mmCIF file of C-alpha atoms in Angstrom:
data_model
loop_
_atom_site.group_PDB
_atom_site.id
_atom_site.type_symbol
_atom_site.label_atom_id
_atom_site.label_comp_id
_atom_site.label_asym_id
_atom_site.label_seq_id
_atom_site.Cartn_x
_atom_site.Cartn_y
_atom_site.Cartn_z
ATOM 1 C CA MET A 1 -0.029 -0.051 -0.018
ATOM 2 C CA LEU A 2 1.400 3.430 -0.909
ATOM 3 C CA PRO A 3 -0.036 6.140 1.365
ATOM 4 C CA TYR A 4 0.980 9.598 0.304
ATOM 5 C CA PHE A 5 1.398 12.269 3.019
ATOM 6 C CA CYS A 6 0.799 16.037 2.809
ATOM 7 C CA LYS A 7 1.779 18.232 5.812
ATOM 8 C CA LEU A 8 -0.025 21.543 5.824
ATOM 9 C CA GLY A 9 1.178 24.395 7.976
ATOM 10 C CA ILE A 10 -0.863 27.270 9.182
ATOM 11 C CA LYS A 11 0.153 29.446 6.286
ATOM 12 C CA MET A 12 -0.968 26.617 3.952
ATOM 13 C CA LYS A 13 2.534 25.773 2.803
ATOM 14 C CA ILE A 14 2.340 22.161 1.672
ATOM 15 C CA HIS A 15 4.998 19.477 1.844
ATOM 16 C CA CYS A 16 4.166 16.171 0.294
ATOM 17 C CA PHE A 17 5.913 12.851 0.980
ATOM 18 C CA ASN A 18 5.598 9.379 -0.466
ATOM 19 C CA GLN A 19 6.235 6.563 2.060
ATOM 20 C CA LYS A 20 5.815 2.934 1.226
ATOM 21 C CA MET A 21 3.937 0.760 3.712
ATOM 22 C CA PHE A 22 4.295 -2.892 3.015
ATOM 23 C CA SER A 23 2.918 -4.498 6.076
ATOM 24 C CA THR A 24 0.822 -3.578 9.120
ATOM 25 C CA SER A 25 3.616 -4.841 11.346
ATOM 26 C CA ALA A 26 6.104 -2.268 9.914
ATOM 27 C CA LEU A 27 4.354 0.977 10.642
ATOM 28 C CA SER A 28 6.889 3.639 11.628
ATOM 29 C CA PRO A 29 5.811 5.927 14.509
ATOM 30 C CA LEU A 30 5.060 9.613 13.951
ATOM 31 C CA GLN A 31 4.725 12.693 16.107
ATOM 32 C CA LEU A 32 1.323 14.204 16.459
ATOM 33 C CA PRO A 33 0.675 17.304 14.363
ATOM 34 C CA SER A 34 1.236 20.569 16.084
ATOM 35 C CA ARG A 35 -1.775 22.824 16.693
ATOM 36 C CA MET A 36 -0.868 24.705 13.603
ATOM 37 C CA GLU A 37 -0.601 21.720 11.290
ATOM 38 C CA THR A 38 -2.936 19.488 9.336
ATOM 39 C CA HIS A 39 -1.727 16.136 8.117
ATOM 40 C CA LEU A 40 -3.376 14.709 5.035
ATOM 41 C CA TRP A 41 -2.862 11.045 4.034
ATOM 42 C CA TYR A 42 -4.195 9.504 0.840
ATOM 43 C CA VAL A 43 -3.948 6.287 -1.028
ATOM 44 C CA LEU A 44 -4.782 5.225 -4.611
ATOM 45 C CA PRO A 45 -6.702 1.988 -4.600
ATOM 46 C CA ASN A 46 -5.402 0.981 -8.090
ATOM 47 C CA GLU A 47 -1.856 0.943 -6.651
ATOM 48 C CA VAL A 48 -2.700 -1.727 -4.059
ATOM 49 C CA LYS A 49 -2.200 -5.023 -5.793
ATOM 50 C CA SER A 50 -1.120 -7.439 -3.018
ATOM 51 C CA GLN A 51 -3.810 -9.930 -1.903
ATOM 52 C CA SER A 52 -1.609 -10.738 1.085
ATOM 53 C CA LEU A 53 -1.666 -7.068 2.178
ATOM 54 C CA LEU A 54 -5.454 -6.816 1.711
ATOM 55 C CA SER A 55 -5.850 -9.882 3.865
ATOM 56 C CA GLN A 56 -3.825 -8.251 6.589
ATOM 57 C CA TYR A 57 -6.084 -5.217 6.480
ATOM 58 C CA VAL A 58 -9.233 -7.393 6.791
ATOM 59 C CA ASP A 59 -7.745 -8.714 10.012
ATOM 60 C CA LEU A 60 -7.569 -5.207 11.435
ATOM 61 C CA LEU A 61 -11.293 -4.607 11.155
ATOM 62 C CA SER A 62 -14.007 -5.136 13.786
ATOM 63 C CA PRO A 63 -16.775 -7.657 13.002
ATOM 64 C CA PRO A 64 -19.270 -4.862 12.047
ATOM 65 C CA GLU A 65 -16.674 -3.268 9.739
ATOM 66 C CA LYS A 66 -16.037 -6.595 8.052
ATOM 67 C CA ASP A 67 -19.808 -7.141 7.617
ATOM 68 C CA HIS A 68 -20.039 -3.697 6.028
ATOM 69 C CA VAL A 69 -17.103 -4.266 3.682
ATOM 70 C CA PHE A 70 -18.317 -7.633 2.413
ATOM 71 C CA SER A 71 -21.920 -6.416 2.034
ATOM 72 C CA MET A 72 -20.688 -4.163 -0.754
ATOM 73 C CA ARG A 73 -21.505 -5.372 -4.227
ATOM 74 C CA GLY A 74 -18.494 -5.933 -6.393
ATOM 75 C CA ASP A 75 -14.804 -6.418 -5.718
ATOM 76 C CA GLU A 76 -13.802 -2.884 -6.397
ATOM 77 C CA LEU A 77 -16.396 -1.476 -3.976
ATOM 78 C CA GLN A 78 -15.276 -4.019 -1.288
ATOM 79 C CA LYS A 79 -11.639 -3.094 -1.840
ATOM 80 C CA SER A 80 -12.305 0.612 -1.629
ATOM 81 C CA SER A 81 -14.321 0.193 1.594
ATOM 82 C CA LEU A 82 -11.598 -1.998 3.126
ATOM 83 C CA LEU A 83 -8.818 0.480 2.222
ATOM 84 C CA ALA A 84 -10.763 3.367 3.660
ATOM 85 C CA ARG A 85 -11.046 1.682 7.078
ATOM 86 C CA ALA A 86 -7.491 0.365 6.929
ATOM 87 C CA LEU A 87 -6.109 3.821 6.147
ATOM 88 C CA VAL A 88 -7.815 5.343 9.152
ATOM 89 C CA ARG A 89 -6.708 2.626 11.505
ATOM 90 C CA THR A 90 -3.035 2.466 10.333
ATOM 91 C CA THR A 91 -2.777 6.273 10.192
ATOM 92 C CA ILE A 92 -4.090 7.029 13.698
ATOM 93 C CA SER A 93 -2.177 4.155 15.276
ATOM 94 C CA ARG A 94 1.135 5.562 13.966
ATOM 95 C CA TYR A 95 0.923 8.735 15.977
ATOM 96 C CA GLN A 96 2.745 8.798 19.317
ATOM 97 C CA ILE A 97 -0.419 8.871 21.413
ATOM 98 C CA ARG A 98 0.807 6.182 23.884
ATOM 99 C CA SER A 99 2.844 3.035 23.691
ATOM 100 C CA CYS A 100 1.472 -0.114 21.999
ATOM 101 C CA VAL A 101 -1.530 1.354 20.236
ATOM 102 C CA SER A 102 -2.271 -1.222 17.497
ATOM 103 C CA PRO A 103 -4.509 -0.482 14.515
ATOM 104 C CA LYS A 104 -6.725 -3.447 15.476
ATOM 105 C CA SER A 105 -7.292 -2.149 19.015
ATOM 106 C CA LEU A 106 -8.840 1.133 17.976
ATOM 107 C CA VAL A 107 -12.579 1.507 18.637
ATOM 108 C CA PHE A 108 -14.790 3.856 16.586
ATOM 109 C CA GLY A 109 -18.109 5.424 17.084
ATOM 110 C CA LYS A 110 -20.191 8.157 15.462
ATOM 111 C CA ASN A 111 -21.637 11.421 16.736
ATOM 112 C CA ALA A 112 -25.335 12.269 16.572
ATOM 113 C CA HIS A 113 -25.013 13.131 12.889
ATOM 114 C CA GLY A 114 -22.950 10.154 11.912
ATOM 115 C CA LYS A 115 -19.452 11.647 11.841
ATOM 116 C CA PRO A 116 -16.946 8.965 12.777
ATOM 117 C CA GLU A 117 -14.690 9.466 15.881
ATOM 118 C CA VAL A 118 -12.330 7.416 18.018
ATOM 119 C CA ILE A 119 -13.691 6.119 21.303
ATOM 120 C CA TRP A 120 -10.651 6.202 23.515
ATOM 121 C CA GLU A 121 -10.154 4.044 26.544
ATOM 122 C CA GLN A 122 -10.978 5.890 29.735
ATOM 123 C CA ARG A 123 -8.137 5.795 32.216
ATOM 124 C CA ASP A 124 -7.310 7.881 35.256
ATOM 125 C CA ASP A 125 -3.651 8.045 34.433
ATOM 126 C CA TRP A 126 -4.077 8.776 30.744
ATOM 127 C CA PRO A 127 -6.218 11.570 29.303
ATOM 128 C CA PRO A 128 -7.531 10.904 25.689
ATOM 129 C CA PRO A 129 -5.538 12.685 23.037
ATOM 130 C CA PRO A 130 -7.131 15.732 21.387
ATOM 131 C CA LEU A 131 -6.830 14.091 17.946
ATOM 132 C CA HIS A 132 -9.433 14.686 15.229
ATOM 133 C CA PHE A 133 -9.685 12.977 11.871
ATOM 134 C CA ASN A 134 -11.922 12.949 8.875
ATOM 135 C CA LEU A 135 -12.201 10.648 5.849
ATOM 136 C CA SER A 136 -13.210 11.188 2.268
ATOM 137 C CA HIS A 137 -13.017 8.985 -0.811
ATOM 138 C CA THR A 138 -13.893 8.521 -4.453
ATOM 139 C CA SER A 139 -13.542 5.315 -6.393
ATOM 140 C CA SER A 140 -9.989 6.225 -7.269
ATOM 141 C CA LEU A 141 -8.615 8.000 -4.201
ATOM 142 C CA ILE A 142 -9.093 7.747 -0.372
ATOM 143 C CA ALA A 143 -7.927 10.548 1.964
ATOM 144 C CA CYS A 144 -7.715 10.943 5.725
ATOM 145 C CA GLY A 145 -7.041 14.302 7.399
ATOM 146 C CA VAL A 146 -5.643 14.568 10.966
ATOM 147 C CA THR A 147 -5.483 17.499 13.388
ATOM 148 C CA VAL A 148 -4.901 18.163 17.061
ATOM 149 C CA ASP A 149 -7.283 20.354 19.143
ATOM 150 C CA SER A 150 -9.282 21.223 16.058
ATOM 151 C CA PRO A 151 -12.302 19.621 14.367
ATOM 152 C CA ILE A 152 -11.543 18.840 10.759
ATOM 153 C CA GLY A 153 -13.568 18.145 7.604
ATOM 154 C CA ILE A 154 -12.155 17.083 4.193
ATOM 155 C CA ASP A 155 -13.563 16.279 0.806
ATOM 156 C CA VAL A 156 -12.065 14.902 -2.355
ATOM 157 C CA GLU A 157 -13.495 14.909 -5.857
ATOM 158 C CA GLU A 158 -12.216 13.826 -9.207
ATOM 159 C CA LYS A 159 -11.081 16.705 -11.389
ATOM 160 C CA GLN A 160 -12.680 14.978 -14.438
ATOM 161 C CA ARG A 161 -16.052 14.514 -12.661
ATOM 162 C CA THR A 162 -18.811 15.193 -15.133
ATOM 163 C CA MET A 163 -22.356 16.453 -14.522
ATOM 164 C CA LYS A 164 -25.401 14.782 -16.008
ATOM 165 C CA ASN A 165 -27.380 17.988 -15.632
ATOM 166 C CA ASN A 166 -26.488 21.579 -16.606
ATOM 167 C CA ILE A 167 -24.029 22.903 -14.022
ATOM 168 C CA LEU A 168 -25.842 26.180 -13.339
ATOM 169 C CA SER A 169 -29.226 24.340 -13.003
ATOM 170 C CA PHE A 170 -27.621 21.952 -10.485
ATOM 171 C CA ALA A 171 -26.000 24.881 -8.645
ATOM 172 C CA LYS A 172 -29.266 26.727 -8.318
ATOM 173 C CA ARG A 173 -30.704 23.716 -6.468
ATOM 174 C CA TYR A 174 -27.879 23.429 -3.931
ATOM 175 C CA PHE A 175 -25.749 26.629 -3.837
ATOM 176 C CA SER A 176 -26.522 30.114 -2.615
ATOM 177 C CA ARG A 177 -27.535 32.915 -5.005
ATOM 178 C CA GLU A 178 -24.130 34.575 -4.590
ATOM 179 C CA GLU A 179 -22.274 31.401 -5.479
ATOM 180 C CA VAL A 180 -24.486 30.865 -8.574
ATOM 181 C CA GLU A 181 -23.705 34.324 -9.686
ATOM 182 C CA VAL A 182 -19.994 33.665 -9.361
ATOM 183 C CA LEU A 183 -20.265 30.519 -11.431
ATOM 184 C CA SER A 184 -22.508 32.337 -14.026
ATOM 185 C CA ALA A 185 -19.780 34.863 -14.556
ATOM 186 C CA ILE A 186 -17.404 32.222 -15.818
ATOM 187 C CA SER A 187 -17.939 32.001 -19.554
ATOM 188 C CA ASP A 188 -15.619 29.030 -20.278
ATOM 189 C CA PRO A 189 -17.611 25.760 -19.716
ATOM 190 C CA GLU A 190 -14.540 23.763 -18.646
ATOM 191 C CA ALA A 191 -13.393 26.478 -16.178
ATOM 192 C CA GLN A 192 -16.895 26.685 -14.837
ATOM 193 C CA ARG A 193 -17.025 22.961 -14.300
ATOM 194 C CA HIS A 194 -13.704 22.966 -12.390
ATOM 195 C CA GLN A 195 -14.804 25.958 -10.240
ATOM 196 C CA PHE A 196 -18.078 24.133 -9.432
ATOM 197 C CA ILE A 197 -16.127 21.033 -8.239
ATOM 198 C CA LYS A 198 -13.749 23.181 -6.132
ATOM 199 C CA LEU A 199 -16.689 24.968 -4.552
ATOM 200 C CA TRP A 200 -18.487 21.756 -3.850
ATOM 201 C CA THR A 201 -15.406 20.357 -2.018
ATOM 202 C CA LEU A 202 -15.119 23.441 0.117
ATOM 203 C CA LYS A 203 -18.783 23.363 1.145
ATOM 204 C CA GLU A 204 -18.623 19.600 1.798
ATOM 205 C CA ALA A 205 -15.450 19.980 3.884
ATOM 206 C CA TYR A 206 -17.146 22.716 6.001
ATOM 207 C CA VAL A 207 -20.266 20.867 6.895
ATOM 208 C CA LYS A 208 -18.162 17.770 7.751
ATOM 209 C CA ALA A 209 -15.929 19.878 9.962
ATOM 210 C CA LEU A 210 -18.990 21.129 11.776
ATOM 211 C CA GLY A 211 -19.873 17.509 12.405
ATOM 212 C CA ILE A 212 -23.459 17.862 11.145
ATOM 213 C CA GLY A 213 -23.121 16.952 7.412
ATOM 214 C CA PHE A 214 -25.365 17.999 4.560
ATOM 215 C CA SER A 215 -28.606 17.184 6.366
ATOM 216 C CA GLY A 216 -27.669 19.521 9.228
ATOM 217 C CA ALA A 217 -26.342 22.246 7.044
ATOM 218 C CA PRO A 218 -27.777 22.226 3.539
ATOM 219 C CA PHE A 219 -25.395 23.869 1.028
ATOM 220 C CA ASN A 220 -27.838 26.672 0.182
ATOM 221 C CA THR A 221 -27.970 27.917 3.787
ATOM 222 C CA PHE A 222 -24.507 29.515 3.599
ATOM 223 C CA THR A 223 -22.074 31.081 1.107
ATOM 224 C CA ILE A 224 -18.430 30.373 0.510
ATOM 225 C CA ARG A 225 -17.035 33.802 -0.193
ATOM 226 C CA PHE A 226 -13.611 34.551 -1.670
ATOM 227 C CA SER A 227 -11.766 37.754 -0.822
ATOM 228 C CA ASP A 228 -11.358 40.385 -3.548
ATOM 229 C CA ALA A 229 -13.678 38.353 -5.836
ATOM 230 C CA ASN A 230 -10.785 36.045 -6.383
ATOM 231 C CA THR A 231 -11.966 32.440 -6.687
ATOM 232 C CA ASN A 232 -8.538 30.853 -6.465
ATOM 233 C CA PRO A 233 -8.434 29.342 -2.961
ATOM 234 C CA GLU A 234 -4.629 29.298 -3.065
ATOM 235 C CA ASP A 235 -4.505 33.071 -3.250
ATOM 236 C CA SER A 236 -7.694 34.070 -1.358
ATOM 237 C CA THR A 237 -9.069 34.286 2.110
ATOM 238 C CA ILE A 238 -12.226 32.155 2.264
ATOM 239 C CA ALA A 239 -15.021 33.219 4.554
ATOM 240 C CA ILE A 240 -18.206 31.469 5.622
ATOM 241 C CA VAL A 241 -21.353 33.682 5.312
ATOM 242 C CA PRO A 242 -24.434 32.085 6.921
ATOM 243 C CA LEU A 243 -27.803 33.017 5.463
ATOM 244 C CA GLU A 244 -30.623 34.239 7.606
ATOM 245 C CA LYS A 245 -30.403 32.975 11.238
ATOM 246 C CA GLN A 246 -28.347 29.873 10.997
ATOM 247 C CA THR A 247 -27.193 29.525 14.609
ATOM 248 C CA ASN A 248 -25.378 26.250 13.972
ATOM 249 C CA LEU A 249 -23.168 27.655 11.167
ATOM 250 C CA THR A 250 -20.059 29.085 12.872
ATOM 251 C CA THR A 251 -17.504 31.134 10.989
ATOM 252 C CA ASN A 252 -14.231 30.544 12.876
ATOM 253 C CA TRP A 253 -12.851 28.247 10.181
ATOM 254 C CA GLN A 254 -9.940 28.230 7.768
ATOM 255 C CA PHE A 255 -9.603 26.447 4.470
ATOM 256 C CA ALA A 256 -6.989 24.916 2.170
ATOM 257 C CA GLN A 257 -7.469 23.386 -1.259
ATOM 258 C CA VAL A 258 -4.907 21.195 -2.955
ATOM 259 C CA GLU A 259 -4.614 18.819 -5.896
ATOM 260 C CA LEU A 260 -3.803 15.205 -5.161
ATOM 261 C CA ALA A 261 -2.104 12.779 -7.561
ATOM 262 C CA GLY A 262 -2.758 15.303 -10.369
ATOM 263 C CA SER A 263 -6.290 13.927 -10.650
ATOM 264 C CA HIS A 264 -8.312 15.097 -7.644
ATOM 265 C CA TYR A 265 -9.209 18.298 -5.835
ATOM 266 C CA ALA A 266 -9.088 18.148 -2.004
ATOM 267 C CA ALA A 267 -10.541 20.639 0.368
ATOM 268 C CA ILE A 268 -9.568 20.917 4.020
ATOM 269 C CA CYS A 269 -11.580 22.852 6.668
ATOM 270 C CA ARG A 270 -10.347 23.199 10.225
ATOM 271 C CA GLN A 271 -11.108 25.437 13.151
ATOM 272 C CA LYS A 272 -8.891 28.558 13.403
ATOM 273 C CA ASP A 273 -6.184 28.415 16.120
ATOM 274 C CA ASP A 274 -6.747 31.373 18.479
ATOM 275 C CA LEU A 275 -3.058 31.530 19.416
ATOM 276 C CA SER A 276 -1.823 31.937 15.882
ATOM 277 C CA GLY A 277 -4.670 34.154 14.641
ATOM 278 C CA GLY A 278 -5.984 31.728 12.114
#
């Protein structure tokens, strides 16, 4: 399995590393991210060929996870589901949380809105680590983001994703009026499609960071606003503008958007760090 690693600093400087991981018994330990960092791991399912390695990952899963994986129809869907769970387990277990944390020993639950989280063992002599993670995947890429002391949401989408319906018609159903106007001002159809995908990943990452998902925060209840009318997230400050009285839509968040493997857009949303000013 070839997990790729991106380390994002608070100023959104990105350093990417490629580290081979051949076996679950050979996971090298890592330091937890600092409060000003976000770690982003991703794997390309098509690069995972070893049946022996896949069997090792099956052994890491809990019985309910195994049932879920093998309930998927088709080998590719089963493989993608397996790798998603294996990526989360092997990633979290590598951090220096405490000694002898194995991927298999991790226990997961969900919040009231279905967002996965680690259920740490309660011990008087060991406070649970302030580690947060979030997972996103397409059929061709799986990603896991990790932070400390900050909720996180991530989303990945294929750059070549196509729309069955007209993009603006689709945007009018799900986006705010201001966002539709931004898309309408883009005359080139291909550029408009790419901007739609980028905007979608940002909105998806935000509602996942909130921990309430699309059902708790429909996309048309808030606007993603770029500073200076600049819609390039690499050069702009991105602000959340709740519409009407949306008390559950907080605005103390920061964003980053990157390309992964040259084929996917990824958006990361995490809470601003008060000490660093965001």
